């Protein structure tokens, strides 16, 4: 099942993808379940939005692929390297990534995203997937020059528009069977099987939930493979994961203050 959050006739709705239609749900499935209203909206008539806006946090894992850790310099961490993005960084498919005026090196990082479905605290890896609603695609946009300058990642990873998510949430996705690919203007820049992740989804949830409570709607970004690089205004950045679709965003520069 694929769940979409969308805009139609000035209303924000949730629906289940059914071929070319969206079966409208009575509310956010995180809290209202999957009760249909009886209405259907053609996908062509809807604007697909970010599938979830975390009410709490976006938990990210750094250097979770050996080849990416190598390209960033140094060995991969033995334990998941956690950092947070604010929920104000989230945008949806088709929205523009805005390059801040204070960064000259803004980069893409295509990633698998996990959407938490129920409260998780001190969850064991064996039970972790019981707390997952589903999976979507993310782009962990990073101001790389600011990341190096600051020595920590909050500013470099936290700008508005720096967390594109979408297009939908899939509830029956298996990472073991999928490949991730990132493209800039159609040129492949990243490609790897998700099985190349050092720490699995289950182990990340176990580790993160021992630190802080994961709440329904929280999103976990699971790391990016090698091939990260820059983009500029006018570019189109796409992240594709087998079975989850394509997350596509344009790029523009922020307007400089006069």
PDB file of C-alpha atoms in Angstrom:
ATOM      1  CA  UNK A   1       0.000   0.000   0.000  1.00  0.00           C
ATOM      2  CA  UNK A   2       1.212   3.492  -0.856  1.00  0.00           C
ATOM      3  CA  UNK A   3      -0.040   6.471   1.138  1.00  0.00           C
ATOM      4  CA  UNK A   4      -0.035   9.975  -0.290  1.00  0.00           C
ATOM      5  CA  UNK A   5      -0.511  13.362   1.335  1.00  0.00           C
ATOM      6  CA  UNK A   6      -1.914  15.762  -1.226  1.00  0.00           C
ATOM      7  CA  UNK A   7      -3.681  19.023  -1.910  1.00  0.00           C
ATOM      8  CA  UNK A   8      -6.977  19.185  -3.775  1.00  0.00           C
ATOM      9  CA  UNK A   9      -9.576  21.956  -3.917  1.00  0.00           C
ATOM     10  CA  UNK A  10      -7.745  23.976  -1.227  1.00  0.00           C
ATOM     11  CA  UNK A  11      -7.757  21.042   1.218  1.00  0.00           C
ATOM     12  CA  UNK A  12      -4.867  18.887   2.428  1.00  0.00           C
ATOM     13  CA  UNK A  13      -5.898  15.232   2.376  1.00  0.00           C
ATOM     14  CA  UNK A  14      -4.492  11.735   2.717  1.00  0.00           C
ATOM     15  CA  UNK A  15      -5.176   8.928   0.298  1.00  0.00           C
ATOM     16  CA  UNK A  16      -4.194   5.452  -0.809  1.00  0.00           C
ATOM     17  CA  UNK A  17      -2.787   5.169  -4.314  1.00  0.00           C
ATOM     18  CA  UNK A  18      -5.056   3.022  -6.484  1.00  0.00           C
ATOM     19  CA  UNK A  19      -3.782   2.988 -10.058  1.00  0.00           C
ATOM     20  CA  UNK A  20      -4.464   6.525 -11.371  1.00  0.00           C
ATOM     21  CA  UNK A  21      -6.633   7.580  -8.413  1.00  0.00           C
ATOM     22  CA  UNK A  22      -6.238   8.457  -4.766  1.00  0.00           C
ATOM     23  CA  UNK A  23      -8.736   6.806  -2.419  1.00  0.00           C
ATOM     24  CA  UNK A  24      -9.388   9.593   0.070  1.00  0.00           C
ATOM     25  CA  UNK A  25      -8.985   8.722   3.754  1.00  0.00           C
ATOM     26  CA  UNK A  26     -10.911  10.256   6.634  1.00  0.00           C
ATOM     27  CA  UNK A  27      -7.720  11.640   8.205  1.00  0.00           C
ATOM     28  CA  UNK A  28      -4.015  11.195   8.785  1.00  0.00           C
ATOM     29  CA  UNK A  29      -3.513   7.395   8.841  1.00  0.00           C
ATOM     30  CA  UNK A  30      -0.944   7.794  11.616  1.00  0.00           C
ATOM     31  CA  UNK A  31      -3.780   8.727  13.947  1.00  0.00           C
ATOM     32  CA  UNK A  32      -7.053   7.972  12.144  1.00  0.00           C
ATOM     33  CA  UNK A  33      -6.298   4.621  10.510  1.00  0.00           C
ATOM     34  CA  UNK A  34      -7.250   3.759   6.952  1.00  0.00           C
ATOM     35  CA  UNK A  35     -10.966   4.554   6.869  1.00  0.00           C
ATOM     36  CA  UNK A  36     -11.972   5.706   3.355  1.00  0.00           C
ATOM     37  CA  UNK A  37     -14.453   8.527   2.878  1.00  0.00           C
ATOM     38  CA  UNK A  38     -15.839   7.072  -0.350  1.00  0.00           C
ATOM     39  CA  UNK A  39     -14.302   9.854  -2.437  1.00  0.00           C
ATOM     40  CA  UNK A  40     -11.664   9.393  -5.105  1.00  0.00           C
ATOM     41  CA  UNK A  41      -9.377  12.016  -6.621  1.00  0.00           C
ATOM     42  CA  UNK A  42      -7.480  11.486  -9.884  1.00  0.00           C
ATOM     43  CA  UNK A  43      -3.763  11.761  -9.222  1.00  0.00           C
ATOM     44  CA  UNK A  44      -3.538  14.111 -12.185  1.00  0.00           C
ATOM     45  CA  UNK A  45      -5.836  16.551 -10.358  1.00  0.00           C
ATOM     46  CA  UNK A  46      -3.886  16.458  -7.075  1.00  0.00           C
ATOM     47  CA  UNK A  47      -0.706  18.167  -5.931  1.00  0.00           C
ATOM     48  CA  UNK A  48       1.435  15.572  -4.171  1.00  0.00           C
ATOM     49  CA  UNK A  49       2.948  16.954  -0.962  1.00  0.00           C
ATOM     50  CA  UNK A  50       5.627  15.709   1.416  1.00  0.00           C
ATOM     51  CA  UNK A  51       4.041  12.481   2.709  1.00  0.00           C
ATOM     52  CA  UNK A  52       4.631  13.435   6.353  1.00  0.00           C
ATOM     53  CA  UNK A  53       5.605  16.545   8.313  1.00  0.00           C
ATOM     54  CA  UNK A  54       7.275  15.260  11.487  1.00  0.00           C
ATOM     55  CA  UNK A  55       5.657  16.755  14.582  1.00  0.00           C
ATOM     56  CA  UNK A  56       8.795  15.993  16.556  1.00  0.00           C
ATOM     57  CA  UNK A  57      12.062  15.332  14.702  1.00  0.00           C
ATOM     58  CA  UNK A  58      14.022  13.964  11.787  1.00  0.00           C
ATOM     59  CA  UNK A  59      16.705  11.559  12.976  1.00  0.00           C
ATOM     60  CA  UNK A  60      19.613  11.126  10.577  1.00  0.00           C
ATOM     61  CA  UNK A  61      22.497   8.691  10.385  1.00  0.00           C
ATOM     62  CA  UNK A  62      25.839   9.881   9.059  1.00  0.00           C
ATOM     63  CA  UNK A  63      28.435   7.827   7.201  1.00  0.00           C
ATOM     64  CA  UNK A  64      26.293   4.698   7.032  1.00  0.00           C
ATOM     65  CA  UNK A  65      27.904   3.372   3.834  1.00  0.00           C
ATOM     66  CA  UNK A  66      31.585   2.410   3.840  1.00  0.00           C
ATOM     67  CA  UNK A  67      32.246   4.047   0.462  1.00  0.00           C
ATOM     68  CA  UNK A  68      30.665   7.343   1.554  1.00  0.00           C
ATOM     69  CA  UNK A  69      32.610   7.338   4.824  1.00  0.00           C
ATOM     70  CA  UNK A  70      35.775   6.872   2.774  1.00  0.00           C
ATOM     71  CA  UNK A  71      34.977   9.728   0.407  1.00  0.00           C
ATOM     72  CA  UNK A  72      34.330  11.995   3.412  1.00  0.00           C
ATOM     73  CA  UNK A  73      37.626  10.939   4.968  1.00  0.00           C
ATOM     74  CA  UNK A  74      38.129   8.367   7.708  1.00  0.00           C
ATOM     75  CA  UNK A  75      36.582   5.072   8.668  1.00  0.00           C
ATOM     76  CA  UNK A  76      32.891   4.448   9.175  1.00  0.00           C
ATOM     77  CA  UNK A  77      31.701   4.837  12.782  1.00  0.00           C
ATOM     78  CA  UNK A  78      31.290   1.580  14.693  1.00  0.00           C
ATOM     79  CA  UNK A  79      27.912   2.776  16.015  1.00  0.00           C
ATOM     80  CA  UNK A  80      25.273   4.823  14.164  1.00  0.00           C
ATOM     81  CA  UNK A  81      26.337   8.467  14.002  1.00  0.00           C
ATOM     82  CA  UNK A  82      23.164  10.390  14.851  1.00  0.00           C
ATOM     83  CA  UNK A  83      22.206  13.981  14.163  1.00  0.00           C
ATOM     84  CA  UNK A  84      18.897  15.826  13.799  1.00  0.00           C
ATOM     85  CA  UNK A  85      17.205  17.961  11.186  1.00  0.00           C
ATOM     86  CA  UNK A  86      14.343  20.318  12.098  1.00  0.00           C
ATOM     87  CA  UNK A  87      10.902  19.584  10.677  1.00  0.00           C
ATOM     88  CA  UNK A  88      10.978  23.033   9.049  1.00  0.00           C
ATOM     89  CA  UNK A  89      13.510  21.610   6.563  1.00  0.00           C
ATOM     90  CA  UNK A  90      10.866  19.358   4.975  1.00  0.00           C
ATOM     91  CA  UNK A  91       9.565  20.047   1.472  1.00  0.00           C
ATOM     92  CA  UNK A  92       7.693  17.806  -0.936  1.00  0.00           C
ATOM     93  CA  UNK A  93       8.082  16.513  -4.476  1.00  0.00           C
ATOM     94  CA  UNK A  94       8.368  19.319  -7.003  1.00  0.00           C
ATOM     95  CA  UNK A  95       9.207  21.951  -4.409  1.00  0.00           C
ATOM     96  CA  UNK A  96      12.383  23.969  -4.860  1.00  0.00           C
ATOM     97  CA  UNK A  97      15.515  23.412  -2.813  1.00  0.00           C
ATOM     98  CA  UNK A  98      16.756  26.886  -1.906  1.00  0.00           C
ATOM     99  CA  UNK A  99      20.511  27.370  -1.745  1.00  0.00           C
ATOM    100  CA  UNK A 100      21.342  29.788   1.097  1.00  0.00           C
ATOM    101  CA  UNK A 101      23.408  32.846   0.236  1.00  0.00           C
ATOM    102  CA  UNK A 102      26.019  31.971   2.875  1.00  0.00           C
ATOM    103  CA  UNK A 103      26.917  28.621   1.296  1.00  0.00           C
ATOM    104  CA  UNK A 104      28.930  28.108  -1.858  1.00  0.00           C
ATOM    105  CA  UNK A 105      28.889  24.292  -1.743  1.00  0.00           C
ATOM    106  CA  UNK A 106      25.401  22.856  -1.389  1.00  0.00           C
ATOM    107  CA  UNK A 107      25.225  19.104  -1.980  1.00  0.00           C
ATOM    108  CA  UNK A 108      22.638  16.327  -2.455  1.00  0.00           C
ATOM    109  CA  UNK A 109      22.568  13.091  -0.442  1.00  0.00           C
ATOM    110  CA  UNK A 110      19.992  10.553  -1.603  1.00  0.00           C
ATOM    111  CA  UNK A 111      18.670   8.389   1.243  1.00  0.00           C
ATOM    112  CA  UNK A 112      16.052   5.858   2.286  1.00  0.00           C
ATOM    113  CA  UNK A 113      13.683   7.364   4.878  1.00  0.00           C
ATOM    114  CA  UNK A 114      11.784   5.408   7.519  1.00  0.00           C
ATOM    115  CA  UNK A 115       8.510   6.783   8.917  1.00  0.00           C
ATOM    116  CA  UNK A 116       7.762   5.796  12.515  1.00  0.00           C
ATOM    117  CA  UNK A 117       4.206   4.596  13.076  1.00  0.00           C
ATOM    118  CA  UNK A 118       3.952   4.248  16.848  1.00  0.00           C
ATOM    119  CA  UNK A 119       5.808   5.310  19.974  1.00  0.00           C
ATOM    120  CA  UNK A 120       9.182   3.585  20.273  1.00  0.00           C
ATOM    121  CA  UNK A 121      11.412   3.717  23.340  1.00  0.00           C
ATOM    122  CA  UNK A 122      14.189   1.235  24.101  1.00  0.00           C
ATOM    123  CA  UNK A 123      12.990  -0.974  21.251  1.00  0.00           C
ATOM    124  CA  UNK A 124      15.027  -4.061  20.416  1.00  0.00           C
ATOM    125  CA  UNK A 125      16.073  -4.626  16.815  1.00  0.00           C
ATOM    126  CA  UNK A 126      13.943  -7.776  16.612  1.00  0.00           C
ATOM    127  CA  UNK A 127      10.829  -5.700  17.326  1.00  0.00           C
ATOM    128  CA  UNK A 128      11.835  -2.526  15.499  1.00  0.00           C
ATOM    129  CA  UNK A 129       9.774  -2.993  12.337  1.00  0.00           C
ATOM    130  CA  UNK A 130       6.604  -3.258  14.436  1.00  0.00           C
ATOM    131  CA  UNK A 131       7.041   0.476  15.036  1.00  0.00           C
ATOM    132  CA  UNK A 132       7.420   1.440  11.370  1.00  0.00           C
ATOM    133  CA  UNK A 133       4.554   2.850   9.319  1.00  0.00           C
ATOM    134  CA  UNK A 134       6.461   2.658   6.058  1.00  0.00           C
ATOM    135  CA  UNK A 135       9.243   3.990   3.866  1.00  0.00           C
ATOM    136  CA  UNK A 136       9.804   6.941   1.573  1.00  0.00           C
ATOM    137  CA  UNK A 137      12.666   8.772  -0.167  1.00  0.00           C
ATOM    138  CA  UNK A 138      14.733  11.631   1.226  1.00  0.00           C
ATOM    139  CA  UNK A 139      17.411  14.047   0.101  1.00  0.00           C
ATOM    140  CA  UNK A 140      19.629  15.051   3.024  1.00  0.00           C
ATOM    141  CA  UNK A 141      20.698  18.368   1.505  1.00  0.00           C
ATOM    142  CA  UNK A 142      23.904  19.675   3.069  1.00  0.00           C
ATOM    143  CA  UNK A 143      25.838  22.936   2.993  1.00  0.00           C
ATOM    144  CA  UNK A 144      29.188  21.130   2.914  1.00  0.00           C
ATOM    145  CA  UNK A 145      31.336  24.224   3.386  1.00  0.00           C
ATOM    146  CA  UNK A 146      29.402  25.176   6.521  1.00  0.00           C
ATOM    147  CA  UNK A 147      29.622  21.595   7.797  1.00  0.00           C
ATOM    148  CA  UNK A 148      33.415  21.797   7.609  1.00  0.00           C
ATOM    149  CA  UNK A 149      33.510  25.310   9.065  1.00  0.00           C
ATOM    150  CA  UNK A 150      31.234  24.620  12.047  1.00  0.00           C
ATOM    151  CA  UNK A 151      32.645  21.267  13.097  1.00  0.00           C
ATOM    152  CA  UNK A 152      29.092  20.092  13.828  1.00  0.00           C
ATOM    153  CA  UNK A 153      26.180  19.607  11.491  1.00  0.00           C
ATOM    154  CA  UNK A 154      23.109  21.440  12.768  1.00  0.00           C
ATOM    155  CA  UNK A 155      23.405  24.544  10.587  1.00  0.00           C
ATOM    156  CA  UNK A 156      24.750  22.772   7.505  1.00  0.00           C
ATOM    157  CA  UNK A 157      21.893  20.249   7.505  1.00  0.00           C
ATOM    158  CA  UNK A 158      19.093  22.360   8.933  1.00  0.00           C
ATOM    159  CA  UNK A 159      18.217  25.111   6.469  1.00  0.00           C
ATOM    160  CA  UNK A 160      14.628  25.417   5.277  1.00  0.00           C
ATOM    161  CA  UNK A 161      14.072  23.155   2.204  1.00  0.00           C
ATOM    162  CA  UNK A 162      17.036  20.906   3.141  1.00  0.00           C
ATOM    163  CA  UNK A 163      14.913  17.756   3.621  1.00  0.00           C
ATOM    164  CA  UNK A 164      12.868  16.868   0.536  1.00  0.00           C
ATOM    165  CA  UNK A 165      10.631  13.841   1.225  1.00  0.00           C
ATOM    166  CA  UNK A 166       8.332  11.785  -0.976  1.00  0.00           C
ATOM    167  CA  UNK A 167       6.549  11.023  -3.102  1.00  0.00           C
ATOM    168  CA  UNK A 168       4.538   8.523  -0.998  1.00  0.00           C
ATOM    169  CA  UNK A 169       4.893   6.206   1.990  1.00  0.00           C
ATOM    170  CA  UNK A 170       5.036   2.522   1.114  1.00  0.00           C
ATOM    171  CA  UNK A 171       3.903   0.167   3.878  1.00  0.00           C
ATOM    172  CA  UNK A 172       5.163  -3.061   2.288  1.00  0.00           C
ATOM    173  CA  UNK A 173       8.647  -2.119   1.100  1.00  0.00           C
ATOM    174  CA  UNK A 174      11.668  -4.408   1.588  1.00  0.00           C
ATOM    175  CA  UNK A 175      15.028  -2.558   1.648  1.00  0.00           C
ATOM    176  CA  UNK A 176      16.845  -5.811   0.938  1.00  0.00           C
ATOM    177  CA  UNK A 177      15.478  -5.834  -2.595  1.00  0.00           C
ATOM    178  CA  UNK A 178      16.026  -2.191  -3.546  1.00  0.00           C
ATOM    179  CA  UNK A 179      18.649   0.064  -5.100  1.00  0.00           C
ATOM    180  CA  UNK A 180      19.048   3.821  -4.597  1.00  0.00           C
ATOM    181  CA  UNK A 181      20.141   6.205  -7.324  1.00  0.00           C
ATOM    182  CA  UNK A 182      20.630   9.998  -7.302  1.00  0.00           C
ATOM    183  CA  UNK A 183      20.758  12.077 -10.472  1.00  0.00           C
ATOM    184  CA  UNK A 184      21.466  15.709 -11.288  1.00  0.00           C
ATOM    185  CA  UNK A 185      19.931  16.842 -14.578  1.00  0.00           C
ATOM    186  CA  UNK A 186      19.552  13.188 -15.535  1.00  0.00           C
ATOM    187  CA  UNK A 187      23.200  12.285 -14.878  1.00  0.00           C
ATOM    188  CA  UNK A 188      23.664   9.451 -12.398  1.00  0.00           C
ATOM    189  CA  UNK A 189      25.787  10.576  -9.444  1.00  0.00           C
ATOM    190  CA  UNK A 190      25.009   7.933  -6.787  1.00  0.00           C
ATOM    191  CA  UNK A 191      23.981   4.304  -7.082  1.00  0.00           C
ATOM    192  CA  UNK A 192      24.073   1.442  -4.579  1.00  0.00           C
ATOM    193  CA  UNK A 193      21.951  -1.395  -3.210  1.00  0.00           C
ATOM    194  CA  UNK A 194      20.395  -0.548   0.136  1.00  0.00           C
ATOM    195  CA  UNK A 195      22.017  -3.697   1.489  1.00  0.00           C
ATOM    196  CA  UNK A 196      25.301  -1.730   1.435  1.00  0.00           C
ATOM    197  CA  UNK A 197      24.135   0.138   4.550  1.00  0.00           C
ATOM    198  CA  UNK A 198      26.432  -0.582   7.501  1.00  0.00           C
ATOM    199  CA  UNK A 199      23.685  -0.330  10.121  1.00  0.00           C
ATOM    200  CA  UNK A 200      20.297  -1.780   9.209  1.00  0.00           C
ATOM    201  CA  UNK A 201      16.956  -0.081   9.732  1.00  0.00           C
ATOM    202  CA  UNK A 202      16.304  -2.359  12.702  1.00  0.00           C
ATOM    203  CA  UNK A 203      19.617  -1.610  14.391  1.00  0.00           C
ATOM    204  CA  UNK A 204      19.233   2.138  13.807  1.00  0.00           C
ATOM    205  CA  UNK A 205      15.800   2.132  15.465  1.00  0.00           C
ATOM    206  CA  UNK A 206      17.174   0.167  18.413  1.00  0.00           C
ATOM    207  CA  UNK A 207      20.088   2.577  18.811  1.00  0.00           C
ATOM    208  CA  UNK A 208      18.073   5.776  18.333  1.00  0.00           C
ATOM    209  CA  UNK A 209      15.176   4.733  20.559  1.00  0.00           C
ATOM    210  CA  UNK A 210      17.632   4.153  23.399  1.00  0.00           C
ATOM    211  CA  UNK A 211      18.552   7.834  23.148  1.00  0.00           C
ATOM    212  CA  UNK A 212      15.190   9.499  22.684  1.00  0.00           C
ATOM    213  CA  UNK A 213      11.583   8.453  22.293  1.00  0.00           C
ATOM    214  CA  UNK A 214      10.542   8.087  18.652  1.00  0.00           C
ATOM    215  CA  UNK A 215       7.045   9.413  18.049  1.00  0.00           C
ATOM    216  CA  UNK A 216       4.494   8.677  15.312  1.00  0.00           C
ATOM    217  CA  UNK A 217       5.467  10.702  12.270  1.00  0.00           C
ATOM    218  CA  UNK A 218       9.141  10.962  13.165  1.00  0.00           C
ATOM    219  CA  UNK A 219      11.371  10.249  10.172  1.00  0.00           C
ATOM    220  CA  UNK A 220      14.706   8.441  10.157  1.00  0.00           C
ATOM    221  CA  UNK A 221      17.168   9.117   7.326  1.00  0.00           C
ATOM    222  CA  UNK A 222      19.421   6.085   6.960  1.00  0.00           C
ATOM    223  CA  UNK A 223      22.518   7.530   5.291  1.00  0.00           C
ATOM    224  CA  UNK A 224      23.810   8.022   1.769  1.00  0.00           C
ATOM    225  CA  UNK A 225      26.163   6.077  -0.524  1.00  0.00           C
ATOM    226  CA  UNK A 226      29.257   7.485  -2.219  1.00  0.00           C
ATOM    227  CA  UNK A 227      28.939  10.050  -4.970  1.00  0.00           C
ATOM    228  CA  UNK A 228      27.694  13.103  -3.108  1.00  0.00           C
ATOM    229  CA  UNK A 229      28.319  16.349  -4.916  1.00  0.00           C
ATOM    230  CA  UNK A 230      27.196  19.868  -5.621  1.00  0.00           C
ATOM    231  CA  UNK A 231      24.241  21.323  -7.458  1.00  0.00           C
ATOM    232  CA  UNK A 232      23.451  24.876  -8.519  1.00  0.00           C
ATOM    233  CA  UNK A 233      20.425  27.005  -9.279  1.00  0.00           C
ATOM    234  CA  UNK A 234      18.536  25.715 -12.291  1.00  0.00           C
ATOM    235  CA  UNK A 235      19.480  22.086 -11.688  1.00  0.00           C
ATOM    236  CA  UNK A 236      16.988  19.271 -11.142  1.00  0.00           C
ATOM    237  CA  UNK A 237      17.884  16.713  -8.479  1.00  0.00           C
ATOM    238  CA  UNK A 238      16.229  13.280  -8.499  1.00  0.00           C
ATOM    239  CA  UNK A 239      16.499  10.460  -5.981  1.00  0.00           C
ATOM    240  CA  UNK A 240      14.997   7.122  -7.029  1.00  0.00           C
ATOM    241  CA  UNK A 241      14.585   3.974  -4.960  1.00  0.00           C
ATOM    242  CA  UNK A 242      13.302   0.753  -6.487  1.00  0.00           C
ATOM    243  CA  UNK A 243       9.670   0.328  -5.485  1.00  0.00           C
ATOM    244  CA  UNK A 244       9.322   3.771  -3.923  1.00  0.00           C
ATOM    245  CA  UNK A 245       9.364   5.966  -7.002  1.00  0.00           C
ATOM    246  CA  UNK A 246      11.233   9.193  -7.747  1.00  0.00           C
ATOM    247  CA  UNK A 247      11.682  12.262  -5.553  1.00  0.00           C
ATOM    248  CA  UNK A 248      12.312  15.187  -7.893  1.00  0.00           C
ATOM    249  CA  UNK A 249      13.162  18.762  -6.879  1.00  0.00           C
ATOM    250  CA  UNK A 250      14.314  21.857  -8.684  1.00  0.00           C
ATOM    251  CA  UNK A 251      16.987  24.162  -7.275  1.00  0.00           C
ATOM    252  CA  UNK A 252      17.077  27.930  -6.901  1.00  0.00           C
ATOM    253  CA  UNK A 253      19.186  30.450  -5.046  1.00  0.00           C
ATOM    254  CA  UNK A 254      17.866  32.402  -2.095  1.00  0.00           C
ATOM    255  CA  UNK A 255      17.202  36.064  -2.750  1.00  0.00           C
ATOM    256  CA  UNK A 256      19.971  38.191  -1.346  1.00  0.00           C
ATOM    257  CA  UNK A 257      18.945  40.930   1.047  1.00  0.00           C
ATOM    258  CA  UNK A 258      19.394  44.361  -0.444  1.00  0.00           C
TER     259      UNK A 258
END
